[in-house]
PDB file of C-alpha atoms in Angstrom:
ATOM      1  CA  MET A   1       0.018  -0.393   0.403  1.00  0.00           C
ATOM      2  CA  THR A   2       1.433   3.209  -0.825  1.00  0.00           C
ATOM      3  CA  ARG A   3       1.382   6.248   1.308  1.00  0.00           C
ATOM      4  CA  ARG A   4      -1.345   8.098  -0.646  1.00  0.00           C
ATOM      5  CA  GLU A   5      -3.868   5.011   0.056  1.00  0.00           C
ATOM      6  CA  GLY A   6      -2.424   4.541   3.979  1.00  0.00           C
ATOM      7  CA  ALA A   7      -4.092   7.985   3.914  1.00  0.00           C
ATOM      8  CA  VAL A   8      -6.874   7.154   2.561  1.00  0.00           C
ATOM      9  CA  ALA A   9      -7.564   3.889   4.077  1.00  0.00           C
ATOM     10  CA  VAL A  10      -7.427   6.078   7.621  1.00  0.00           C
ATOM     11  CA  ALA A  11      -9.626   9.228   6.528  1.00  0.00           C
ATOM     12  CA  VAL A  12     -12.571   6.640   5.426  1.00  0.00           C
ATOM     13  CA  ARG A  13     -12.229   4.223   8.937  1.00  0.00           C
ATOM     14  CA  GLY A  14     -12.775   8.253  10.770  1.00  0.00           C
ATOM     15  CA  VAL A  15     -15.657   8.549   8.519  1.00  0.00           C
ATOM     16  CA  VAL A  16     -16.763   5.133   9.651  1.00  0.00           C
ATOM     17  CA  VAL A  17     -16.365   5.639  13.263  1.00  0.00           C
ATOM     18  CA  ALA A  18     -17.767   9.186  13.434  1.00  0.00           C
ATOM     19  CA  LEU A  19     -21.197   8.011  11.727  1.00  0.00           C
ATOM     20  CA  GLY A  20     -21.517   4.987  13.722  1.00  0.00           C
ATOM     21  CA  ALA A  21     -20.835   7.102  16.394  1.00  0.00           C
ATOM     22  CA  ALA A  22     -23.778   9.805  15.291  1.00  0.00           C
ATOM     23  CA  LEU A  23     -26.314   6.956  14.721  1.00  0.00           C
ATOM     24  CA  VAL A  24     -25.422   5.029  18.453  1.00  0.00           C
ATOM     25  CA  GLY A  25     -26.250   8.491  19.660  1.00  0.00           C
ATOM     26  CA  ALA A  26     -29.081   8.828  17.462  1.00  0.00           C
ATOM     27  CA  ALA A  27     -30.747   6.006  18.328  1.00  0.00           C
ATOM     28  CA  GLY A  28     -29.740   6.897  22.481  1.00  0.00           C
ATOM     29  CA  ALA A  29     -31.417  10.083  21.825  1.00  0.00           C
ATOM     30  CA  GLY A  30     -34.844   8.342  21.572  1.00  0.00           C
ATOM     31  CA  ALA A  31     -34.561   5.242  23.086  1.00  0.00           C
ATOM     32  CA  PRO A  32     -36.047   4.846  26.663  1.00  0.00           C
ATOM     33  CA  THR A  33     -33.686   5.420  29.846  1.00  0.00           C
ATOM     34  CA  ALA A  34     -34.156   2.111  32.064  1.00  0.00           C
ATOM     35  CA  ARG A  35     -34.846   2.887  35.554  1.00  0.00           C
ATOM     36  CA  ALA A  36     -35.509   0.998  38.429  1.00  0.00           C
ATOM     37  CA  ALA A  37     -39.095   0.618  39.493  1.00  0.00           C
ATOM     38  CA  PRO A  38     -40.137   3.350  42.297  1.00  0.00           C
ATOM     39  CA  GLU A  39     -40.882   1.224  45.798  1.00  0.00           C
ATOM     40  CA  PRO A  40     -44.587   1.024  46.795  1.00  0.00           C
ATOM     41  CA  ALA A  41     -45.279   3.452  48.853  1.00  0.00           C
ATOM     42  CA  ALA A  42     -48.197   3.520  52.355  1.00  0.00           C
ATOM     43  CA  PRO A  43     -51.471   4.749  51.711  1.00  0.00           C
ATOM     44  CA  PRO A  44     -51.917   8.077  53.737  1.00  0.00           C
ATOM     45  CA  LEU A  45     -53.480   6.038  56.646  1.00  0.00           C
ATOM     46  CA  PHE A  46     -50.593   4.975  57.392  1.00  0.00           C
ATOM     47  CA  VAL A  47     -47.812   7.086  59.696  1.00  0.00           C
ATOM     48  CA  ALA A  48     -44.718   6.804  61.461  1.00  0.00           C
ATOM     49  CA  LEU A  49     -45.740   6.015  65.573  1.00  0.00           C
ATOM     50  CA  ARG A  50     -42.837   8.328  66.962  1.00  0.00           C
ATOM     51  CA  SER A  51     -45.008  11.293  65.224  1.00  0.00           C
ATOM     52  CA  VAL A  52     -48.251  10.653  67.208  1.00  0.00           C
ATOM     53  CA  ASP A  53     -46.487   9.245  70.256  1.00  0.00           C
ATOM     54  CA  PRO A  54     -43.095   9.556  70.665  1.00  0.00           C
ATOM     55  CA  THR A  55     -42.484   7.775  74.509  1.00  0.00           C
ATOM     56  CA  VAL A  56     -43.400   4.090  73.192  1.00  0.00           C
ATOM     57  CA  LEU A  57     -40.034   2.547  73.308  1.00  0.00           C
ATOM     58  CA  GLN A  58     -39.071   0.410  69.775  1.00  0.00           C
ATOM     59  CA  ASP A  59     -37.356  -2.657  69.586  1.00  0.00           C
ATOM     60  CA  MET A  60     -37.731  -3.614  66.109  1.00  0.00           C
ATOM     61  CA  ARG A  61     -36.058  -7.342  65.990  1.00  0.00           C
ATOM     62  CA  TYR A  62     -36.721  -7.589  62.627  1.00  0.00           C
ATOM     63  CA  ALA A  63     -34.149  -4.793  61.167  1.00  0.00           C
ATOM     64  CA  THR A  64     -31.696  -6.431  63.141  1.00  0.00           C
ATOM     65  CA  GLU A  65     -29.416  -9.677  63.323  1.00  0.00           C
ATOM     66  CA  HIS A  66     -31.015 -10.938  66.230  1.00  0.00           C
ATOM     67  CA  ASN A  67     -34.692 -12.840  65.929  1.00  0.00           C
ATOM     68  CA  PHE A  68     -35.227 -16.204  64.784  1.00  0.00           C
ATOM     69  CA  VAL A  69     -34.408 -15.705  60.950  1.00  0.00           C
ATOM     70  CA  GLY A  70     -31.093 -14.683  62.550  1.00  0.00           C
ATOM     71  CA  ARG A  71     -30.481 -11.975  59.771  1.00  0.00           C
ATOM     72  CA  PRO A  72     -32.280  -8.512  59.118  1.00  0.00           C
ATOM     73  CA  VAL A  73     -35.502  -9.562  57.182  1.00  0.00           C
ATOM     74  CA  ASP A  74     -36.633  -8.041  53.482  1.00  0.00           C
ATOM     75  CA  GLY A  75     -38.583  -5.236  53.446  1.00  0.00           C
ATOM     76  CA  TYR A  76     -37.045  -3.965  56.869  1.00  0.00           C
ATOM     77  CA  ARG A  77     -34.930  -0.872  55.997  1.00  0.00           C
ATOM     78  CA  GLN A  78     -35.463   1.017  58.604  1.00  0.00           C
ATOM     79  CA  PRO A  79     -35.930  -0.284  62.445  1.00  0.00           C
ATOM     80  CA  VAL A  80     -38.917   1.750  63.095  1.00  0.00           C
ATOM     81  CA  CYS A  81     -42.706   1.500  63.415  1.00  0.00           C
ATOM     82  CA  LEU A  82     -45.278   2.137  60.949  1.00  0.00           C
ATOM     83  CA  LEU A  83     -49.260   1.848  61.505  1.00  0.00           C
ATOM     84  CA  THR A  84     -52.614   2.867  60.519  1.00  0.00           C
ATOM     85  CA  ARG A  85     -53.514   6.007  62.324  1.00  0.00           C
ATOM     86  CA  PRO A  86     -56.511   4.756  63.745  1.00  0.00           C
ATOM     87  CA  ALA A  87     -53.901   1.697  65.536  1.00  0.00           C
ATOM     88  CA  ALA A  88     -51.120   4.218  66.706  1.00  0.00           C
ATOM     89  CA  ARG A  89     -53.574   6.869  68.262  1.00  0.00           C
ATOM     90  CA  ALA A  90     -55.193   3.878  70.346  1.00  0.00           C
ATOM     91  CA  LEU A  91     -51.725   2.781  71.199  1.00  0.00           C
ATOM     92  CA  HIS A  92     -51.114   6.196  72.333  1.00  0.00           C
ATOM     93  CA  ARG A  93     -54.115   6.209  74.430  1.00  0.00           C
ATOM     94  CA  ALA A  94     -53.005   2.996  76.124  1.00  0.00           C
ATOM     95  CA  GLN A  95     -49.566   3.800  76.863  1.00  0.00           C
ATOM     96  CA  ALA A  96     -51.157   7.432  79.094  1.00  0.00           C
ATOM     97  CA  ALA A  97     -53.106   4.912  80.970  1.00  0.00           C
ATOM     98  CA  MET A  98     -49.690   2.415  81.311  1.00  0.00           C
ATOM     99  CA  LEU A  99     -47.577   5.923  82.260  1.00  0.00           C
ATOM    100  CA  ARG A 100     -49.758   6.442  84.819  1.00  0.00           C
ATOM    101  CA  ARG A 101     -49.306   3.269  86.183  1.00  0.00           C
ATOM    102  CA  GLY A 102     -45.243   2.802  86.411  1.00  0.00           C
ATOM    103  CA  TYR A 103     -45.027   1.189  82.951  1.00  0.00           C
ATOM    104  CA  THR A 104     -44.278   1.921  79.044  1.00  0.00           C
ATOM    105  CA  LEU A 105     -45.111  -0.203  76.031  1.00  0.00           C
ATOM    106  CA  LYS A 106     -42.354  -1.562  74.103  1.00  0.00           C
ATOM    107  CA  VAL A 107     -42.911  -2.259  70.215  1.00  0.00           C
ATOM    108  CA  TYR A 108     -40.862  -5.526  68.566  1.00  0.00           C
ATOM    109  CA  ASP A 109     -42.789  -5.066  65.671  1.00  0.00           C
ATOM    110  CA  CYS A 110     -45.750  -3.408  63.684  1.00  0.00           C
ATOM    111  CA  TYR A 111     -46.526  -3.065  59.615  1.00  0.00           C
ATOM    112  CA  ARG A 112     -44.825  -5.989  58.465  1.00  0.00           C
ATOM    113  CA  PRO A 113     -44.398  -6.080  54.434  1.00  0.00           C
ATOM    114  CA  GLN A 114     -45.374  -9.061  52.409  1.00  0.00           C
ATOM    115  CA  ARG A 115     -41.770 -10.011  51.390  1.00  0.00           C
ATOM    116  CA  ALA A 116     -40.904  -9.806  54.543  1.00  0.00           C
ATOM    117  CA  VAL A 117     -43.644 -12.716  55.285  1.00  0.00           C
ATOM    118  CA  ASP A 118     -42.353 -14.787  52.728  1.00  0.00           C
ATOM    119  CA  HIS A 119     -38.926 -14.472  53.952  1.00  0.00           C
ATOM    120  CA  PHE A 120     -39.829 -15.936  57.009  1.00  0.00           C
ATOM    121  CA  VAL A 121     -41.845 -19.211  54.820  1.00  0.00           C
ATOM    122  CA  ARG A 122     -38.329 -19.149  53.045  1.00  0.00           C
ATOM    123  CA  TRP A 123     -36.689 -19.756  56.367  1.00  0.00           C
ATOM    124  CA  ALA A 124     -38.869 -22.280  57.901  1.00  0.00           C
ATOM    125  CA  GLU A 125     -38.941 -23.994  54.956  1.00  0.00           C
ATOM    126  CA  ASP A 126     -35.175 -24.419  54.704  1.00  0.00           C
ATOM    127  CA  LEU A 127     -34.984 -27.230  57.990  1.00  0.00           C
ATOM    128  CA  ALA A 128     -31.144 -27.107  57.616  1.00  0.00           C
ATOM    129  CA  ASP A 129     -30.811 -23.861  59.122  1.00  0.00           C
ATOM    130  CA  GLU A 130     -30.746 -24.100  62.874  1.00  0.00           C
ATOM    131  CA  ARG A 131     -28.544 -21.934  63.950  1.00  0.00           C
ATOM    132  CA  THR A 132     -31.909 -19.981  66.327  1.00  0.00           C
ATOM    133  CA  LYS A 133     -33.084 -23.065  67.370  1.00  0.00           C
ATOM    134  CA  ALA A 134     -31.614 -23.219  70.591  1.00  0.00           C
ATOM    135  CA  GLU A 135     -33.139 -19.600  71.214  1.00  0.00           C
ATOM    136  CA  HIS A 136     -36.635 -19.244  69.921  1.00  0.00           C
ATOM    137  CA  TYR A 137     -37.936 -22.828  69.477  1.00  0.00           C
ATOM    138  CA  PRO A 138     -35.744 -25.093  71.783  1.00  0.00           C
ATOM    139  CA  ARG A 139     -38.743 -27.765  72.152  1.00  0.00           C
ATOM    140  CA  VAL A 140     -40.261 -27.904  68.811  1.00  0.00           C
ATOM    141  CA  GLU A 141     -38.677 -28.976  65.521  1.00  0.00           C
ATOM    142  CA  LYS A 142     -38.420 -26.549  62.565  1.00  0.00           C
ATOM    143  CA  ALA A 143     -40.358 -29.284  60.558  1.00  0.00           C
ATOM    144  CA  ARG A 144     -43.215 -28.230  62.633  1.00  0.00           C
ATOM    145  CA  LEU A 145     -43.435 -25.121  62.491  1.00  0.00           C
ATOM    146  CA  PHE A 146     -46.041 -23.959  60.146  1.00  0.00           C
ATOM    147  CA  ALA A 147     -48.542 -27.161  61.288  1.00  0.00           C
ATOM    148  CA  ASP A 148     -48.745 -25.975  64.688  1.00  0.00           C
ATOM    149  CA  GLY A 149     -49.555 -22.217  63.184  1.00  0.00           C
ATOM    150  CA  TYR A 150     -46.314 -20.418  64.624  1.00  0.00           C
ATOM    151  CA  ILE A 151     -45.617 -19.672  61.251  1.00  0.00           C
ATOM    152  CA  ALA A 152     -48.063 -18.496  58.060  1.00  0.00           C
ATOM    153  CA  ALA A 153     -47.674 -17.240  54.038  1.00  0.00           C
ATOM    154  CA  ARG A 154     -49.973 -14.208  55.602  1.00  0.00           C
ATOM    155  CA  SER A 155     -49.234 -12.125  58.745  1.00  0.00           C
ATOM    156  CA  GLY A 156     -52.358  -9.530  59.749  1.00  0.00           C
ATOM    157  CA  HIS A 157     -49.185  -7.202  60.730  1.00  0.00           C
ATOM    158  CA  SER A 158     -49.601  -6.607  56.945  1.00  0.00           C
ATOM    159  CA  ARG A 159     -52.526  -5.255  57.285  1.00  0.00           C
ATOM    160  CA  GLY A 160     -51.015  -2.393  59.082  1.00  0.00           C
ATOM    161  CA  SER A 161     -52.856  -2.495  62.516  1.00  0.00           C
ATOM    162  CA  THR A 162     -51.663  -4.901  64.419  1.00  0.00           C
ATOM    163  CA  VAL A 163     -48.886  -4.913  66.764  1.00  0.00           C
ATOM    164  CA  ASP A 164     -46.177  -7.196  68.842  1.00  0.00           C
ATOM    165  CA  VAL A 165     -46.038  -5.760  72.049  1.00  0.00           C
ATOM    166  CA  THR A 166     -44.813  -5.841  76.002  1.00  0.00           C
ATOM    167  CA  LEU A 167     -44.511  -3.992  79.506  1.00  0.00           C
ATOM    168  CA  VAL A 168     -41.660  -1.569  80.533  1.00  0.00           C
ATOM    169  CA  ARG A 169     -41.539  -1.322  83.953  1.00  0.00           C
ATOM    170  CA  LEU A 170     -39.948   2.657  84.699  1.00  0.00           C
ATOM    171  CA  PRO A 171     -37.431   3.797  84.982  1.00  0.00           C
ATOM    172  CA  TYR A 172     -36.444   1.585  82.034  1.00  0.00           C
ATOM    173  CA  ALA A 173     -33.255  -0.335  82.313  1.00  0.00           C
ATOM    174  CA  PRO A 174     -32.239  -2.032  79.022  1.00  0.00           C
ATOM    175  CA  ALA A 175     -31.091  -4.984  80.790  1.00  0.00           C
ATOM    176  CA  LEU A 176     -29.857  -6.474  84.369  1.00  0.00           C
ATOM    177  CA  PRO A 177     -26.931  -7.763  85.085  1.00  0.00           C
ATOM    178  CA  HIS A 178     -27.636 -10.779  86.435  1.00  0.00           C
ATOM    179  CA  VAL A 179     -29.441 -12.441  83.281  1.00  0.00           C
ATOM    180  CA  PRO A 180     -27.994 -13.169  79.594  1.00  0.00           C
ATOM    181  CA  PRO A 181     -28.114 -10.188  77.582  1.00  0.00           C
ATOM    182  CA  TYR A 182     -30.184 -10.417  74.748  1.00  0.00           C
ATOM    183  CA  GLY A 183     -28.211  -8.507  71.638  1.00  0.00           C
ATOM    184  CA  PRO A 184     -26.348  -9.322  68.625  1.00  0.00           C
ATOM    185  CA  GLY A 185     -23.538 -11.734  69.643  1.00  0.00           C
ATOM    186  CA  ALA A 186     -25.144 -12.893  72.859  1.00  0.00           C
ATOM    187  CA  PRO A 187     -24.804 -16.280  73.846  1.00  0.00           C
ATOM    188  CA  PRO A 188     -28.343 -17.960  72.832  1.00  0.00           C
ATOM    189  CA  ALA A 189     -30.596 -18.217  76.101  1.00  0.00           C
ATOM    190  CA  ASP A 190     -33.880 -20.738  76.221  1.00  0.00           C
ATOM    191  CA  CYS A 191     -36.837 -18.755  75.173  1.00  0.00           C
ATOM    192  CA  ALA A 192     -38.623 -20.149  77.885  1.00  0.00           C
ATOM    193  CA  ALA A 193     -36.652 -21.088  80.163  1.00  0.00           C
ATOM    194  CA  PRO A 194     -37.406 -19.533  83.854  1.00  0.00           C
ATOM    195  CA  ALA A 195     -36.945 -15.694  83.836  1.00  0.00           C
ATOM    196  CA  GLY A 196     -33.430 -16.208  85.602  1.00  0.00           C
ATOM    197  CA  ARG A 197     -31.705 -18.581  82.847  1.00  0.00           C
ATOM    198  CA  ARG A 198     -33.651 -16.319  80.089  1.00  0.00           C
ATOM    199  CA  SER A 199     -32.196 -13.423  77.667  1.00  0.00           C
ATOM    200  CA  THR A 200     -33.775  -9.656  78.685  1.00  0.00           C
ATOM    201  CA  ASP A 201     -33.936  -6.732  77.369  1.00  0.00           C
ATOM    202  CA  GLY A 202     -35.627  -4.482  79.750  1.00  0.00           C
ATOM    203  CA  SER A 203     -39.233  -5.675  79.797  1.00  0.00           C
ATOM    204  CA  VAL A 204     -41.191  -7.118  82.603  1.00  0.00           C
ATOM    205  CA  ASP A 205     -41.301 -11.610  83.070  1.00  0.00           C
ATOM    206  CA  MET A 206     -43.966 -12.168  80.730  1.00  0.00           C
ATOM    207  CA  GLY A 207     -43.146 -16.400  81.574  1.00  0.00           C
ATOM    208  CA  THR A 208     -41.282 -16.730  77.904  1.00  0.00           C
ATOM    209  CA  ALA A 209     -39.105 -14.195  75.749  1.00  0.00           C
ATOM    210  CA  PHE A 210     -40.885 -12.708  72.469  1.00  0.00           C
ATOM    211  CA  ASP A 211     -41.082 -14.399  69.303  1.00  0.00           C
ATOM    212  CA  CYS A 212     -40.947 -17.651  71.403  1.00  0.00           C
ATOM    213  CA  PHE A 213     -41.921 -20.795  69.615  1.00  0.00           C
ATOM    214  CA  ASP A 214     -43.631 -22.560  72.617  1.00  0.00           C
ATOM    215  CA  PRO A 215     -47.061 -23.726  74.190  1.00  0.00           C
ATOM    216  CA  LEU A 216     -45.973 -21.565  76.809  1.00  0.00           C
ATOM    217  CA  SER A 217     -46.274 -18.106  74.487  1.00  0.00           C
ATOM    218  CA  ARG A 218     -50.196 -18.964  74.698  1.00  0.00           C
ATOM    219  CA  THR A 219     -51.517 -16.174  76.425  1.00  0.00           C
ATOM    220  CA  ASP A 220     -53.703 -18.073  78.755  1.00  0.00           C
ATOM    221  CA  ASP A 221     -51.508 -21.289  79.235  1.00  0.00           C
ATOM    222  CA  PRO A 222     -52.004 -22.438  83.070  1.00  0.00           C
ATOM    223  CA  ARG A 223     -48.833 -22.838  83.558  1.00  0.00           C
ATOM    224  CA  ILE A 224     -48.301 -19.233  83.612  1.00  0.00           C
ATOM    225  CA  GLN A 225     -48.483 -18.495  87.037  1.00  0.00           C
ATOM    226  CA  GLY A 226     -47.754 -15.204  89.332  1.00  0.00           C
ATOM    227  CA  GLU A 227     -46.167 -12.223  88.020  1.00  0.00           C
ATOM    228  CA  PRO A 228     -45.942 -13.224  84.377  1.00  0.00           C
ATOM    229  CA  ARG A 229     -49.491 -14.038  84.482  1.00  0.00           C
ATOM    230  CA  ALA A 230     -50.409 -10.316  85.763  1.00  0.00           C
ATOM    231  CA  HIS A 231     -47.845  -9.031  83.786  1.00  0.00           C
ATOM    232  CA  ARG A 232     -50.102 -10.485  80.350  1.00  0.00           C
ATOM    233  CA  ASP A 233     -53.417  -9.763  82.192  1.00  0.00           C
ATOM    234  CA  LEU A 234     -52.095  -6.460  82.836  1.00  0.00           C
ATOM    235  CA  LEU A 235     -51.009  -5.601  79.444  1.00  0.00           C
ATOM    236  CA  ARG A 236     -54.400  -7.520  77.234  1.00  0.00           C
ATOM    237  CA  ALA A 237     -56.753  -5.244  79.710  1.00  0.00           C
ATOM    238  CA  ALA A 238     -54.563  -1.965  78.728  1.00  0.00           C
ATOM    239  CA  LEU A 239     -54.999  -3.040  74.888  1.00  0.00           C
ATOM    240  CA  GLY A 240     -58.345  -4.539  75.218  1.00  0.00           C
ATOM    241  CA  ALA A 241     -59.446  -1.171  76.764  1.00  0.00           C
ATOM    242  CA  GLN A 242     -58.303   0.394  73.402  1.00  0.00           C
ATOM    243  CA  GLY A 243     -59.954  -1.793  70.826  1.00  0.00           C
ATOM    244  CA  PHE A 244     -57.014  -3.882  70.544  1.00  0.00           C
ATOM    245  CA  VAL A 245     -57.969  -8.041  70.291  1.00  0.00           C
ATOM    246  CA  ASN A 246     -55.446 -10.127  71.672  1.00  0.00           C
ATOM    247  CA  LEU A 247     -54.567 -13.609  69.216  1.00  0.00           C
ATOM    248  CA  PRO A 248     -54.377 -16.163  71.995  1.00  0.00           C
ATOM    249  CA  GLU A 249     -51.605 -17.962  70.364  1.00  0.00           C
ATOM    250  CA  GLU A 250     -48.544 -15.100  71.164  1.00  0.00           C
ATOM    251  CA  TRP A 251     -48.833 -13.161  74.219  1.00  0.00           C
ATOM    252  CA  TRP A 252     -47.338 -10.299  72.517  1.00  0.00           C
ATOM    253  CA  HIS A 253     -49.661 -10.005  69.432  1.00  0.00           C
ATOM    254  CA  PHE A 254     -52.971  -7.389  69.239  1.00  0.00           C
ATOM    255  CA  THR A 255     -54.877  -6.501  66.323  1.00  0.00           C
ATOM    256  CA  HIS A 256     -56.811  -3.161  66.462  1.00  0.00           C
ATOM    257  CA  ARG A 257     -60.791  -3.269  65.348  1.00  0.00           C
ATOM    258  CA  PRO A 258     -61.996  -2.238  63.324  1.00  0.00           C
ATOM    259  CA  GLU A 259     -58.969  -2.674  60.674  1.00  0.00           C
ATOM    260  CA  PRO A 260     -59.320   0.086  57.937  1.00  0.00           C
ATOM    261  CA  PHE A 261     -57.413  -2.592  55.095  1.00  0.00           C
ATOM    262  CA  PRO A 262     -58.984  -6.244  56.748  1.00  0.00           C
ATOM    263  CA  ASP A 263     -58.477  -8.239  53.352  1.00  0.00           C
ATOM    264  CA  THR A 264     -55.489  -5.618  51.856  1.00  0.00           C
ATOM    265  CA  TYR A 265     -51.666  -7.638  52.454  1.00  0.00           C
ATOM    266  CA  PHE A 266     -49.311  -4.635  52.027  1.00  0.00           C
ATOM    267  CA  ASP A 267     -45.654  -4.768  51.080  1.00  0.00           C
ATOM    268  CA  PHE A 268     -44.358  -1.302  51.307  1.00  0.00           C
ATOM    269  CA  PRO A 269     -40.585  -1.428  52.771  1.00  0.00           C
ATOM    270  CA  VAL A 270     -40.649  -0.352  56.545  1.00  0.00           C
ATOM    271  CA  ALA A 271     -38.630   3.522  56.366  1.00  0.00           C
ATOM    272  CA  ARG A 272     -39.463   6.513  57.051  1.00  0.00           C
ATOM    273  CA  ARG A 273     -39.629   7.718  53.330  1.00  0.00           C
ATOM    274  CA  SER A 274     -42.803   5.150  53.270  1.00  0.00           C
ATOM    275  CA  VAL A 275     -44.971   7.699  55.302  1.00  0.00           C
ATOM    276  CA  ALA A 276     -43.622  10.580  54.158  1.00  0.00           C
ATOM    277  CA  ARG A 277     -45.828  13.363  53.094  1.00  0.00           C
TER     278      ARG A 277
END
């Protein structure tokens, strides 16, 4: 190839490259840009509990690693309690009554997205994963969690008017030094063991820890007597006076009625932005 022919070839290649770039740019200018689908937001009737009552303690377990799954649960972006406004206002009234008696309410879970429930189901179906058995279901085989009603494909929490709640005696002490601590890295402690051997999170003795998959968690189990029985009855009476109904299988589980969304299972994430107006 002569010098002149080489120069012509270079020039031709330059034109081809420039033309190709122009065609790509023109095509890109009219093509839609791929964007992630926006996260669903909560309906206007949902609020953050803290905006209604900032005095209720919040210990949102599913946003942490210390729960029966053993890791943060899908859909829990922030450790915040979201509820329908009627449920939040009713909880505020119950809190006012408890404060006068020297207690405060503490919530473990409030609204729960459907994706979190799906996470629970996947965890329950994985029979090889028993990392949390010693703490959360020491007397129940994991293969029985569906049949015994501890895990289900739907949860009332996803409708927005259900809370998992306990009592804390004032003044609040996060943990007592003579019992196993409850938190990330703590050794597992049987959730249904006597109070002195059960992990504490500063709440009163309810006979079992929260999310204890055990018959002793049934609100009216006859084996729960004395102070734990009095605490369960006090919590149920205080919430019942404000329209909350207890789930008999779980002393901590209450649903405010009537529910604004009795047949809707929401899936927006647990985050402040979900209720930002």
